[in-house]
PQR file with spaces between the fields and no chain letter, atoms N, CA, C, O and H, PARSE charges and radii, in Angstrom:
ATOM       1  N    MET     1      35.277    5.619  -61.734 -0.4000 1.5000
ATOM       2  CA   MET     1      34.924    6.936  -62.196 -0.0000 2.0000
ATOM       3  C    MET     1      33.659    7.393  -61.471  0.5500 1.7000
ATOM       4  O    MET     1      32.692    6.640  -61.348 -0.5500 1.4000
ATOM       5  N    ALA     2      33.682    8.643  -60.992 -0.4000 1.5000
ATOM       6  CA   ALA     2      32.563    9.177  -60.212 -0.0000 2.0000
ATOM       7  C    ALA     2      31.391    9.508  -61.121  0.5500 1.7000
ATOM       8  O    ALA     2      31.563    9.950  -62.257 -0.5500 1.4000
ATOM       9  H    ALA     2      34.467    9.254  -61.092  0.4000 1.0000
ATOM      10  N    THR     3      30.214    9.286  -60.597 -0.4000 1.5000
ATOM      11  CA   THR     3      29.025    9.623  -61.374 -0.0000 2.0000
ATOM      12  C    THR     3      28.771   11.121  -61.279  0.5500 1.7000
ATOM      13  O    THR     3      29.244   11.785  -60.357 -0.5500 1.4000
ATOM      14  H    THR     3      30.075    8.928  -59.674  0.4000 1.0000
ATOM      15  N    SER     4      28.020   11.645  -62.243 -0.4000 1.5000
ATOM      16  CA   SER     4      27.747   13.081  -62.229 -0.0000 2.0000
ATOM      17  C    SER     4      26.850   13.459  -61.053  0.5500 1.7000
ATOM      18  O    SER     4      26.937   14.579  -60.550 -0.5500 1.4000
ATOM      19  H    SER     4      27.635   11.105  -62.992  0.4000 1.0000
ATOM      20  N    THR     5      25.987   12.539  -60.606 -0.4000 1.5000
ATOM      21  CA   THR     5      25.138   12.818  -59.452 -0.0000 2.0000
ATOM      22  C    THR     5      25.975   12.951  -58.193  0.5500 1.7000
ATOM      23  O    THR     5      25.738   13.849  -57.385 -0.5500 1.4000
ATOM      24  H    THR     5      25.916   11.629  -61.015  0.4000 1.0000
ATOM      25  N    GLY     6      26.946   12.075  -58.015 -0.4000 1.5000
ATOM      26  CA   GLY     6      27.831   12.136  -56.852 -0.0000 2.0000
ATOM      27  C    GLY     6      28.662   13.404  -56.856  0.5500 1.7000
ATOM      28  O    GLY     6      28.842   14.039  -55.817 -0.5500 1.4000
ATOM      29  H    GLY     6      27.138   11.345  -58.671  0.4000 1.0000
ATOM      30  N    ARG     7      29.171   13.774  -58.027 -0.4000 1.5000
ATOM      31  CA   ARG     7      29.975   14.994  -58.120 -0.0000 2.0000
ATOM      32  C    ARG     7      29.103   16.223  -57.889  0.5500 1.7000
ATOM      33  O    ARG     7      29.543   17.183  -57.257 -0.5500 1.4000
ATOM      34  H    ARG     7      29.025   13.257  -58.871  0.4000 1.0000
ATOM      35  N    SER     8      27.892   16.203  -58.385 -0.4000 1.5000
ATOM      36  CA   SER     8      26.979   17.322  -58.192 -0.0000 2.0000
ATOM      37  C    SER     8      26.637   17.485  -56.711  0.5500 1.7000
ATOM      38  O    SER     8      26.605   18.603  -56.195 -0.5500 1.4000
ATOM      39  H    SER     8      27.535   15.423  -58.899  0.4000 1.0000
ATOM      40  N    LEU     9      26.384   16.372  -56.033 -0.4000 1.5000
ATOM      41  CA   LEU     9      26.094   16.423  -54.605 -0.0000 2.0000
ATOM      42  C    LEU     9      27.296   16.943  -53.834  0.5500 1.7000
ATOM      43  O    LEU     9      27.145   17.773  -52.937 -0.5500 1.4000
ATOM      44  H    LEU     9      26.410   15.464  -56.452  0.4000 1.0000
ATOM      45  N    LEU    10      28.489   16.466  -54.173 -0.4000 1.5000
ATOM      46  CA   LEU    10      29.705   16.918  -53.514 -0.0000 2.0000
ATOM      47  C    LEU    10      29.937   18.403  -53.765  0.5500 1.7000
ATOM      48  O    LEU    10      30.330   19.126  -52.849 -0.5500 1.4000
ATOM      49  H    LEU    10      28.612   15.792  -54.902  0.4000 1.0000
ATOM      50  N    ALA    11      29.700   18.872  -54.989 -0.4000 1.5000
ATOM      51  CA   ALA    11      29.860   20.292  -55.304 -0.0000 2.0000
ATOM      52  C    ALA    11      28.873   21.137  -54.508  0.5500 1.7000
ATOM      53  O    ALA    11      29.217   22.228  -54.053 -0.5500 1.4000
ATOM      54  H    ALA    11      29.380   18.285  -55.733  0.4000 1.0000
ATOM      55  N    THR    12      27.655   20.646  -54.338 -0.4000 1.5000
ATOM      56  CA   THR    12      26.660   21.370  -53.551 -0.0000 2.0000
ATOM      57  C    THR    12      27.090   21.469  -52.094  0.5500 1.7000
ATOM      58  O    THR    12      26.976   22.528  -51.478 -0.5500 1.4000
ATOM      59  H    THR    12      27.376   19.760  -54.707  0.4000 1.0000
ATOM      60  N    ILE    13      27.579   20.376  -51.551 -0.4000 1.5000
ATOM      61  CA   ILE    13      28.026   20.367  -50.147 -0.0000 2.0000
ATOM      62  C    ILE    13      29.205   21.315  -49.961  0.5500 1.7000
ATOM      63  O    ILE    13      29.225   22.099  -49.012 -0.5500 1.4000
ATOM      64  H    ILE    13      27.672   19.515  -52.051  0.4000 1.0000
ATOM      65  N    VAL    14      30.182   21.251  -50.856 -0.4000 1.5000
ATOM      66  CA   VAL    14      31.344   22.136  -50.769 -0.0000 2.0000
ATOM      67  C    VAL    14      30.909   23.599  -50.906  0.5500 1.7000
ATOM      68  O    VAL    14      31.422   24.463  -50.197 -0.5500 1.4000
ATOM      69  H    VAL    14      30.165   20.614  -51.627  0.4000 1.0000
ATOM      70  N    GLY    15      29.979   23.879  -51.801 -0.4000 1.5000
ATOM      71  CA   GLY    15      29.474   25.242  -51.967 -0.0000 2.0000
ATOM      72  C    GLY    15      28.819   25.765  -50.705  0.5500 1.7000
ATOM      73  O    GLY    15      29.054   26.908  -50.313 -0.5500 1.4000
ATOM      74  H    GLY    15      29.562   23.176  -52.378  0.4000 1.0000
ATOM      75  N    TRP    16      27.994   24.937  -50.058 -0.4000 1.5000
ATOM      76  CA   TRP    16      27.354   25.364  -48.818 -0.0000 2.0000
ATOM      77  C    TRP    16      28.360   25.571  -47.701  0.5500 1.7000
ATOM      78  O    TRP    16      28.190   26.461  -46.868 -0.5500 1.4000
ATOM      79  H    TRP    16      27.804   24.009  -50.377  0.4000 1.0000
ATOM      80  N    ILE    17      29.407   24.759  -47.676 -0.4000 1.5000
ATOM      81  CA   ILE    17      30.460   24.941  -46.671 -0.0000 2.0000
ATOM      82  C    ILE    17      31.172   26.268  -46.890  0.5500 1.7000
ATOM      83  O    ILE    17      31.454   26.980  -45.926 -0.5500 1.4000
ATOM      84  H    ILE    17      29.545   24.036  -48.352  0.4000 1.0000
ATOM      85  N    VAL    18      31.466   26.615  -48.140 -0.4000 1.5000
ATOM      86  CA   VAL    18      32.108   27.897  -48.453 -0.0000 2.0000
ATOM      87  C    VAL    18      31.205   29.051  -48.033  0.5500 1.7000
ATOM      88  O    VAL    18      31.670   30.012  -47.421 -0.5500 1.4000
ATOM      89  H    VAL    18      31.237   26.037  -48.923  0.4000 1.0000
ATOM      90  N    VAL    19      29.929   28.963  -48.355 -0.4000 1.5000
ATOM      91  CA   VAL    19      28.975   30.017  -47.969 -0.0000 2.0000
ATOM      92  C    VAL    19      28.911   30.135  -46.450  0.5500 1.7000
ATOM      93  O    VAL    19      28.912   31.245  -45.918 -0.5500 1.4000
ATOM      94  H    VAL    19      29.551   28.182  -48.853  0.4000 1.0000
ATOM      95  N    ALA    20      28.855   29.009  -45.748 -0.4000 1.5000
ATOM      96  CA   ALA    20      28.790   29.033  -44.288 -0.0000 2.0000
ATOM      97  C    ALA    20      30.030   29.685  -43.692  0.5500 1.7000
ATOM      98  O    ALA    20      29.919   30.458  -42.740 -0.5500 1.4000
ATOM      99  H    ALA    20      28.854   28.107  -46.180  0.4000 1.0000
ATOM     100  N    LEU    21      31.205   29.391  -44.231 -0.4000 1.5000
ATOM     101  CA   LEU    21      32.441   29.996  -43.726 -0.0000 2.0000
ATOM     102  C    LEU    21      32.465   31.503  -43.969  0.5500 1.7000
ATOM     103  O    LEU    21      32.862   32.267  -43.089 -0.5500 1.4000
ATOM     104  H    LEU    21      31.295   28.763  -45.004  0.4000 1.0000
ATOM     105  N    VAL    22      32.046   31.929  -45.143 -0.4000 1.5000
ATOM     106  CA   VAL    22      32.013   33.363  -45.448 -0.0000 2.0000
ATOM     107  C    VAL    22      31.047   34.081  -44.508  0.5500 1.7000
ATOM     108  O    VAL    22      31.382   35.132  -43.962 -0.5500 1.4000
ATOM     109  H    VAL    22      31.723   31.308  -45.858  0.4000 1.0000
ATOM     110  N    VAL    23      29.853   33.522  -44.315 -0.4000 1.5000
ATOM     111  CA   VAL    23      28.868   34.127  -43.410 -0.0000 2.0000
ATOM     112  C    VAL    23      29.413   34.160  -41.995  0.5500 1.7000
ATOM     113  O    VAL    23      29.243   35.160  -41.297 -0.5500 1.4000
ATOM     114  H    VAL    23      29.581   32.668  -44.759  0.4000 1.0000
ATOM     115  N    TRP    24      30.060   33.099  -41.556 -0.4000 1.5000
ATOM     116  CA   TRP    24      30.628   33.027  -40.207 -0.0000 2.0000
ATOM     117  C    TRP    24      31.642   34.148  -39.991  0.5500 1.7000
ATOM     118  O    TRP    24      31.586   34.846  -38.979 -0.5500 1.4000
ATOM     119  H    TRP    24      30.197   32.287  -42.122  0.4000 1.0000
ATOM     120  N    PHE    25      32.578   34.327  -40.943 -0.4000 1.5000
ATOM     121  CA   PHE    25      33.606   35.355  -40.801 -0.0000 2.0000
ATOM     122  C    PHE    25      33.013   36.756  -40.872  0.5500 1.7000
ATOM     123  O    PHE    25      33.397   37.623  -40.087 -0.5500 1.4000
ATOM     124  H    PHE    25      32.623   33.760  -41.766  0.4000 1.0000
ATOM     125  N    LEU    26      32.091   36.995  -41.791 -0.4000 1.5000
ATOM     126  CA   LEU    26      31.478   38.311  -41.903 -0.0000 2.0000
ATOM     127  C    LEU    26      30.674   38.639  -40.651  0.5500 1.7000
ATOM     128  O    LEU    26      30.721   39.769  -40.164 -0.5500 1.4000
ATOM     129  H    LEU    26      31.779   36.291  -42.429  0.4000 1.0000
ATOM     130  N    PHE    27      29.938   37.661  -40.126 -0.4000 1.5000
ATOM     131  CA   PHE    27      29.163   37.865  -38.909 -0.0000 2.0000
ATOM     132  C    PHE    27      30.094   38.184  -37.743  0.5500 1.7000
ATOM     133  O    PHE    27      29.785   39.042  -36.915 -0.5500 1.4000
ATOM     134  H    PHE    27      29.901   36.744  -40.522  0.4000 1.0000
ATOM     135  N    GLY    28      31.215   37.505  -37.678 -0.4000 1.5000
ATOM     136  CA   GLY    28      32.202   37.778  -36.629 -0.0000 2.0000
ATOM     137  C    GLY    28      32.768   39.176  -36.734  0.5500 1.7000
ATOM     138  O    GLY    28      32.949   39.858  -35.726 -0.5500 1.4000
ATOM     139  H    GLY    28      31.466   36.809  -38.350  0.4000 1.0000
ATOM     140  N    TRP    29      33.051   39.609  -37.966 -0.4000 1.5000
ATOM     141  CA   TRP    29      33.581   40.962  -38.155 -0.0000 2.0000
ATOM     142  C    TRP    29      32.552   42.012  -37.788  0.5500 1.7000
ATOM     143  O    TRP    29      32.901   43.028  -37.186 -0.5500 1.4000
ATOM     144  H    TRP    29      32.904   39.054  -38.785  0.4000 1.0000
ATOM     145  N    VAL    30      31.300   41.796  -38.134 -0.4000 1.5000
ATOM     146  CA   VAL    30      30.236   42.746  -37.798 -0.0000 2.0000
ATOM     147  C    VAL    30      30.077   42.839  -36.278  0.5500 1.7000
ATOM     148  O    VAL    30      29.976   43.935  -35.727 -0.5500 1.4000
ATOM     149  H    VAL    30      31.016   40.972  -38.623  0.4000 1.0000
ATOM     150  N    LEU    31      30.056   41.692  -35.608 -0.4000 1.5000
ATOM     151  CA   LEU    31      29.927   41.707  -34.150 -0.0000 2.0000
ATOM     152  C    LEU    31      31.132   42.386  -33.498  0.5500 1.7000
ATOM     153  O    LEU    31      30.971   43.130  -32.530 -0.5500 1.4000
ATOM     154  H    LEU    31      30.138   40.802  -36.055  0.4000 1.0000
ATOM     155  N    ALA    32      32.327   42.141  -34.015 -0.4000 1.5000
ATOM     156  CA   ALA    32      33.523   42.776  -33.465 -0.0000 2.0000
ATOM     157  C    ALA    32      33.463   44.290  -33.656  0.5500 1.7000
ATOM     158  O    ALA    32      33.845   45.039  -32.757 -0.5500 1.4000
ATOM     159  H    ALA    32      32.457   41.537  -34.802  0.4000 1.0000
ATOM     160  N    ALA    33      32.992   44.745  -34.802 -0.4000 1.5000
ATOM     161  CA   ALA    33      32.878   46.178  -35.046 -0.0000 2.0000
ATOM     162  C    ALA    33      31.846   46.809  -34.111  0.5500 1.7000
ATOM     163  O    ALA    33      32.082   47.887  -33.567 -0.5500 1.4000
ATOM     164  H    ALA    33      32.681   44.136  -35.532  0.4000 1.0000
ATOM     165  N    LEU    34      30.705   46.142  -33.921 -0.4000 1.5000
ATOM     166  CA   LEU    34      29.692   46.666  -33.006 -0.0000 2.0000
ATOM     167  C    LEU    34      30.201   46.716  -31.567  0.5500 1.7000
ATOM     168  O    LEU    34      29.934   47.673  -30.839 -0.5500 1.4000
ATOM     169  H    LEU    34      30.514   45.266  -34.363  0.4000 1.0000
ATOM     170  N    ARG    35      30.927   45.689  -31.168 -0.4000 1.5000
ATOM     171  CA   ARG    35      31.504   45.685  -29.818 -0.0000 2.0000
ATOM     172  C    ARG    35      32.513   46.804  -29.647  0.5500 1.7000
ATOM     173  O    ARG    35      32.564   47.429  -28.587 -0.5500 1.4000
ATOM     174  H    ARG    35      31.144   44.912  -31.760  0.4000 1.0000
ATOM     175  N    ALA    36      33.323   47.072  -30.677 -0.4000 1.5000
ATOM     176  CA   ALA    36      34.316   48.139  -30.600 -0.0000 2.0000
ATOM     177  C    ALA    36      33.630   49.500  -30.483  0.5500 1.7000
ATOM     178  O    ALA    36      34.055   50.337  -29.687 -0.5500 1.4000
ATOM     179  H    ALA    36      33.281   46.564  -31.537  0.4000 1.0000
ATOM     180  N    VAL    37      32.580   49.727  -31.263 -0.4000 1.5000
ATOM     181  CA   VAL    37      31.848   50.995  -31.188 -0.0000 2.0000
ATOM     182  C    VAL    37      31.209   51.146  -29.818  0.5500 1.7000
ATOM     183  O    VAL    37      31.283   52.219  -29.220 -0.5500 1.4000
ATOM     184  H    VAL    37      32.235   49.047  -31.910  0.4000 1.0000
ATOM     185  N    LEU    38      30.590   50.100  -29.315 -0.4000 1.5000
ATOM     186  CA   LEU    38      29.964   50.143  -27.997 -0.0000 2.0000
ATOM     187  C    LEU    38      31.006   50.414  -26.913  0.5500 1.7000
ATOM     188  O    LEU    38      30.751   51.177  -25.982 -0.5500 1.4000
ATOM     189  H    LEU    38      30.530   49.228  -29.801  0.4000 1.0000
ATOM     190  N    ARG    39      32.157   49.802  -27.031 -0.4000 1.5000
ATOM     191  CA   ARG    39      33.228   49.999  -26.055 -0.0000 2.0000
ATOM     192  C    ARG    39      33.695   51.452  -26.056  0.5500 1.7000
ATOM     193  O    ARG    39      33.916   52.031  -24.992 -0.5500 1.4000
ATOM     194  H    ARG    39      32.365   49.182  -27.788  0.4000 1.0000
ATOM     195  N    ILE    40      33.846   52.044  -27.238 -0.4000 1.5000
ATOM     196  CA   ILE    40      34.265   53.441  -27.333 -0.0000 2.0000
ATOM     197  C    ILE    40      33.223   54.359  -26.701  0.5500 1.7000
ATOM     198  O    ILE    40      33.573   55.298  -25.987 -0.5500 1.4000
ATOM     199  H    ILE    40      33.666   51.573  -28.102  0.4000 1.0000
ATOM     200  N    ILE    41      31.937   54.088  -26.962 -0.4000 1.5000
ATOM     201  CA   ILE    41      30.874   54.907  -26.379 -0.0000 2.0000
ATOM     202  C    ILE    41      30.903   54.811  -24.853  0.5500 1.7000
ATOM     203  O    ILE    41      30.790   55.826  -24.165 -0.5500 1.4000
ATOM     204  H    ILE    41      31.652   53.325  -27.542  0.4000 1.0000
ATOM     205  N    VAL    42      31.050   53.611  -24.330 -0.4000 1.5000
ATOM     206  CA   VAL    42      31.081   53.427  -22.876 -0.0000 2.0000
ATOM     207  C    VAL    42      32.280   54.155  -22.274  0.5500 1.7000
ATOM     208  O    VAL    42      32.149   54.811  -21.241 -0.5500 1.4000
ATOM     209  H    VAL    42      31.141   52.787  -24.889  0.4000 1.0000
ATOM     210  N    ILE    43      33.430   54.048  -22.899 -0.4000 1.5000
ATOM     211  CA   ILE    43      34.633   54.718  -22.391 -0.0000 2.0000
ATOM     212  C    ILE    43      34.439   56.231  -22.390  0.5500 1.7000
ATOM     213  O    ILE    43      34.799   56.898  -21.420 -0.5500 1.4000
ATOM     214  H    ILE    43      33.536   53.515  -23.739  0.4000 1.0000
ATOM     215  N    LEU    44      33.874   56.783  -23.468 -0.4000 1.5000
ATOM     216  CA   LEU    44      33.649   58.227  -23.528 -0.0000 2.0000
ATOM     217  C    LEU    44      32.651   58.686  -22.465  0.5500 1.7000
ATOM     218  O    LEU    44      32.840   59.737  -21.854 -0.5500 1.4000
ATOM     219  H    LEU    44      33.582   56.242  -24.256  0.4000 1.0000
ATOM     220  N    VAL    45      31.594   57.908  -22.240 -0.4000 1.5000
ATOM     221  CA   VAL    45      30.612   58.258  -21.208 -0.0000 2.0000
ATOM     222  C    VAL    45      31.251   58.226  -19.829  0.5500 1.7000
ATOM     223  O    VAL    45      31.008   59.118  -19.016 -0.5500 1.4000
ATOM     224  H    VAL    45      31.441   57.054  -22.737  0.4000 1.0000
ATOM     225  N    VAL    46      32.061   57.217  -19.553 -0.4000 1.5000
ATOM     226  CA   VAL    46      32.712   57.118  -18.244 -0.0000 2.0000
ATOM     227  C    VAL    46      33.688   58.270  -18.049  0.5500 1.7000
ATOM     228  O    VAL    46      33.720   58.873  -16.976 -0.5500 1.4000
ATOM     229  H    VAL    46      32.259   56.493  -20.213  0.4000 1.0000
ATOM     230  N    ILE    47      34.487   58.587  -19.068 -0.4000 1.5000
ATOM     231  CA   ILE    47      35.425   59.703  -18.962 -0.0000 2.0000
ATOM     232  C    ILE    47      34.672   61.014  -18.761  0.5500 1.7000
ATOM     233  O    ILE    47      35.080   61.846  -17.951 -0.5500 1.4000
ATOM     234  H    ILE    47      34.461   58.097  -19.939  0.4000 1.0000
ATOM     235  N    GLY    48      33.574   61.202  -19.494 -0.4000 1.5000
ATOM     236  CA   GLY    48      32.771   62.414  -19.326 -0.0000 2.0000
ATOM     237  C    GLY    48      32.188   62.530  -17.928  0.5500 1.7000
ATOM     238  O    GLY    48      32.201   63.608  -17.334 -0.5500 1.4000
ATOM     239  H    GLY    48      33.243   60.526  -20.152  0.4000 1.0000
ATOM     240  N    ALA    49      31.675   61.421  -17.399 -0.4000 1.5000
ATOM     241  CA   ALA    49      31.109   61.430  -16.047 -0.0000 2.0000
ATOM     242  C    ALA    49      32.187   61.719  -15.009  0.5500 1.7000
ATOM     243  O    ALA    49      31.953   62.480  -14.070 -0.5500 1.4000
ATOM     244  H    ALA    49      31.664   60.545  -17.881  0.4000 1.0000
ATOM     245  N    LEU    50      33.359   61.123  -15.164 -0.4000 1.5000
ATOM     246  CA   LEU    50      34.449   61.378  -14.223 -0.0000 2.0000
ATOM     247  C    LEU    50      34.925   62.824  -14.301  0.5500 1.7000
ATOM     248  O    LEU    50      35.216   63.435  -13.272 -0.5500 1.4000
ATOM     249  H    LEU    50      33.549   60.504  -15.926  0.4000 1.0000
ATOM     250  N    ALA    51      35.007   63.380  -15.513 -0.4000 1.5000
ATOM     251  CA   ALA    51      35.416   64.778  -15.668 -0.0000 2.0000
ATOM     252  C    ALA    51      34.380   65.713  -15.047  0.5500 1.7000
ATOM     253  O    ALA    51      34.742   66.675  -14.371 -0.5500 1.4000
ATOM     254  H    ALA    51      34.771   62.884  -16.349  0.4000 1.0000
ATOM     255  N    ALA    52      33.105   65.439  -15.271 -0.4000 1.5000
ATOM     256  CA   ALA    52      32.053   66.272  -14.676 -0.0000 2.0000
ATOM     257  C    ALA    52      32.108   66.201  -13.150  0.5500 1.7000
ATOM     258  O    ALA    52      31.974   67.225  -12.480 -0.5500 1.4000
ATOM     259  H    ALA    52      32.811   64.658  -15.821  0.4000 1.0000
ATOM     260  N    LEU    53      32.302   65.021  -12.604 -0.4000 1.5000
ATOM     261  CA   LEU    53      32.414   64.860  -11.159 -0.0000 2.0000
ATOM     262  C    LEU    53      33.638   65.588  -10.624  0.5500 1.7000
ATOM     263  O    LEU    53      33.571   66.234   -9.578 -0.5500 1.4000
ATOM     264  H    LEU    53      32.411   64.189  -13.148  0.4000 1.0000
ATOM     265  N    TYR    54      34.752   65.489  -11.333 -0.4000 1.5000
ATOM     266  CA   TYR    54      35.982   66.166  -10.924 -0.0000 2.0000
ATOM     267  C    TYR    54      35.774   67.676  -10.861  0.5500 1.7000
ATOM     268  O    TYR    54      36.135   68.313   -9.871 -0.5500 1.4000
ATOM     269  H    TYR    54      34.807   64.965  -12.182  0.4000 1.0000
ATOM     270  N    PHE    55      35.185   68.255  -11.925 -0.4000 1.5000
ATOM     271  CA   PHE    55      35.007   69.694  -11.948 -0.0000 2.0000
ATOM     272  C    PHE    55      33.958   70.147  -10.930  0.5500 1.7000
ATOM     273  O    PHE    55      34.061   71.249  -10.392 -0.5500 1.4000
ATOM     274  H    PHE    55      34.891   67.737  -12.729  0.4000 1.0000
ATOM     275  N    LYS    56      32.970   69.326  -10.664 -0.4000 1.5000
ATOM     276  CA   LYS    56      31.980   69.661   -9.650 -0.0000 2.0000
ATOM     277  C    LYS    56      32.609   69.669   -8.275  0.5500 1.7000
ATOM     278  O    LYS    56      32.364   70.585   -7.490 -0.5500 1.4000
ATOM     279  H    LYS    56      32.887   68.430  -11.101  0.4000 1.0000
ATOM     280  N    LEU    57      33.416   68.668   -7.966 -0.4000 1.5000
ATOM     281  CA   LEU    57      34.076   68.607   -6.649 -0.0000 2.0000
ATOM     282  C    LEU    57      35.157   69.663   -6.527  0.5500 1.7000
ATOM     283  O    LEU    57      35.381   70.193   -5.438 -0.5500 1.4000
ATOM     284  H    LEU    57      33.615   67.923   -8.603  0.4000 1.0000
ATOM     285  N    ARG    58      35.821   69.974   -7.605 -0.4000 1.5000
ATOM     286  CA   ARG    58      36.896   70.960   -7.587 -0.0000 2.0000
ATOM     287  C    ARG    58      36.348   72.370   -7.399  0.5500 1.7000
ATOM     288  O    ARG    58      36.996   73.207   -6.770 -0.5500 1.4000
ATOM     289  H    ARG    58      35.639   69.544   -8.489  0.4000 1.0000
ATOM     290  N    GLY    59      35.168   72.639   -7.933 -0.4000 1.5000
ATOM     291  CA   GLY    59      34.581   73.970   -7.878 -0.0000 2.0000
ATOM     292  C    GLY    59      34.030   74.317   -6.515  0.5500 1.7000
ATOM     293  O    GLY    59      33.668   75.473   -6.296 -0.5500 1.4000
ATOM     294  H    GLY    59      34.642   71.959   -8.444  0.4000 1.0000
ATOM     295  N    ASP    60      33.946   73.387   -5.593 -0.4000 1.5000
ATOM     296  CA   ASP    60      33.391   73.661   -4.265 -0.0000 2.0000
ATOM     297  C    ASP    60      34.395   74.286   -3.304  0.5500 1.7000
ATOM     298  O    ASP    60      34.052   74.557   -2.153 -0.5500 1.4000
ATOM     299  H    ASP    60      34.240   72.448   -5.771  0.4000 1.0000
ATOM     300  N    ASP    61      35.604   74.517   -3.742 -0.4000 1.5000
ATOM     301  CA   ASP    61      36.645   75.071   -2.834 -0.0000 2.0000
ATOM     302  C    ASP    61      36.289   76.414   -2.308  0.5500 1.7000
ATOM     303  O    ASP    61      37.055   77.000   -1.543 -0.5500 1.4000
ATOM     304  H    ASP    61      35.883   74.297   -4.676  0.4000 1.0000
């Protein structure tokens, strides 16, 4: 039969593992969301720059 100290220690370890997994997944989701927003901003800036260049070169006719 397990002692209460051993079970308490095991419960603490399992609890910290659960907390670590939750933090790991949430941190991953936050980083993925930030990367997606940054990617969208970069794509919009590149498209805007290409459109501005296109209209500038086109207007010189």
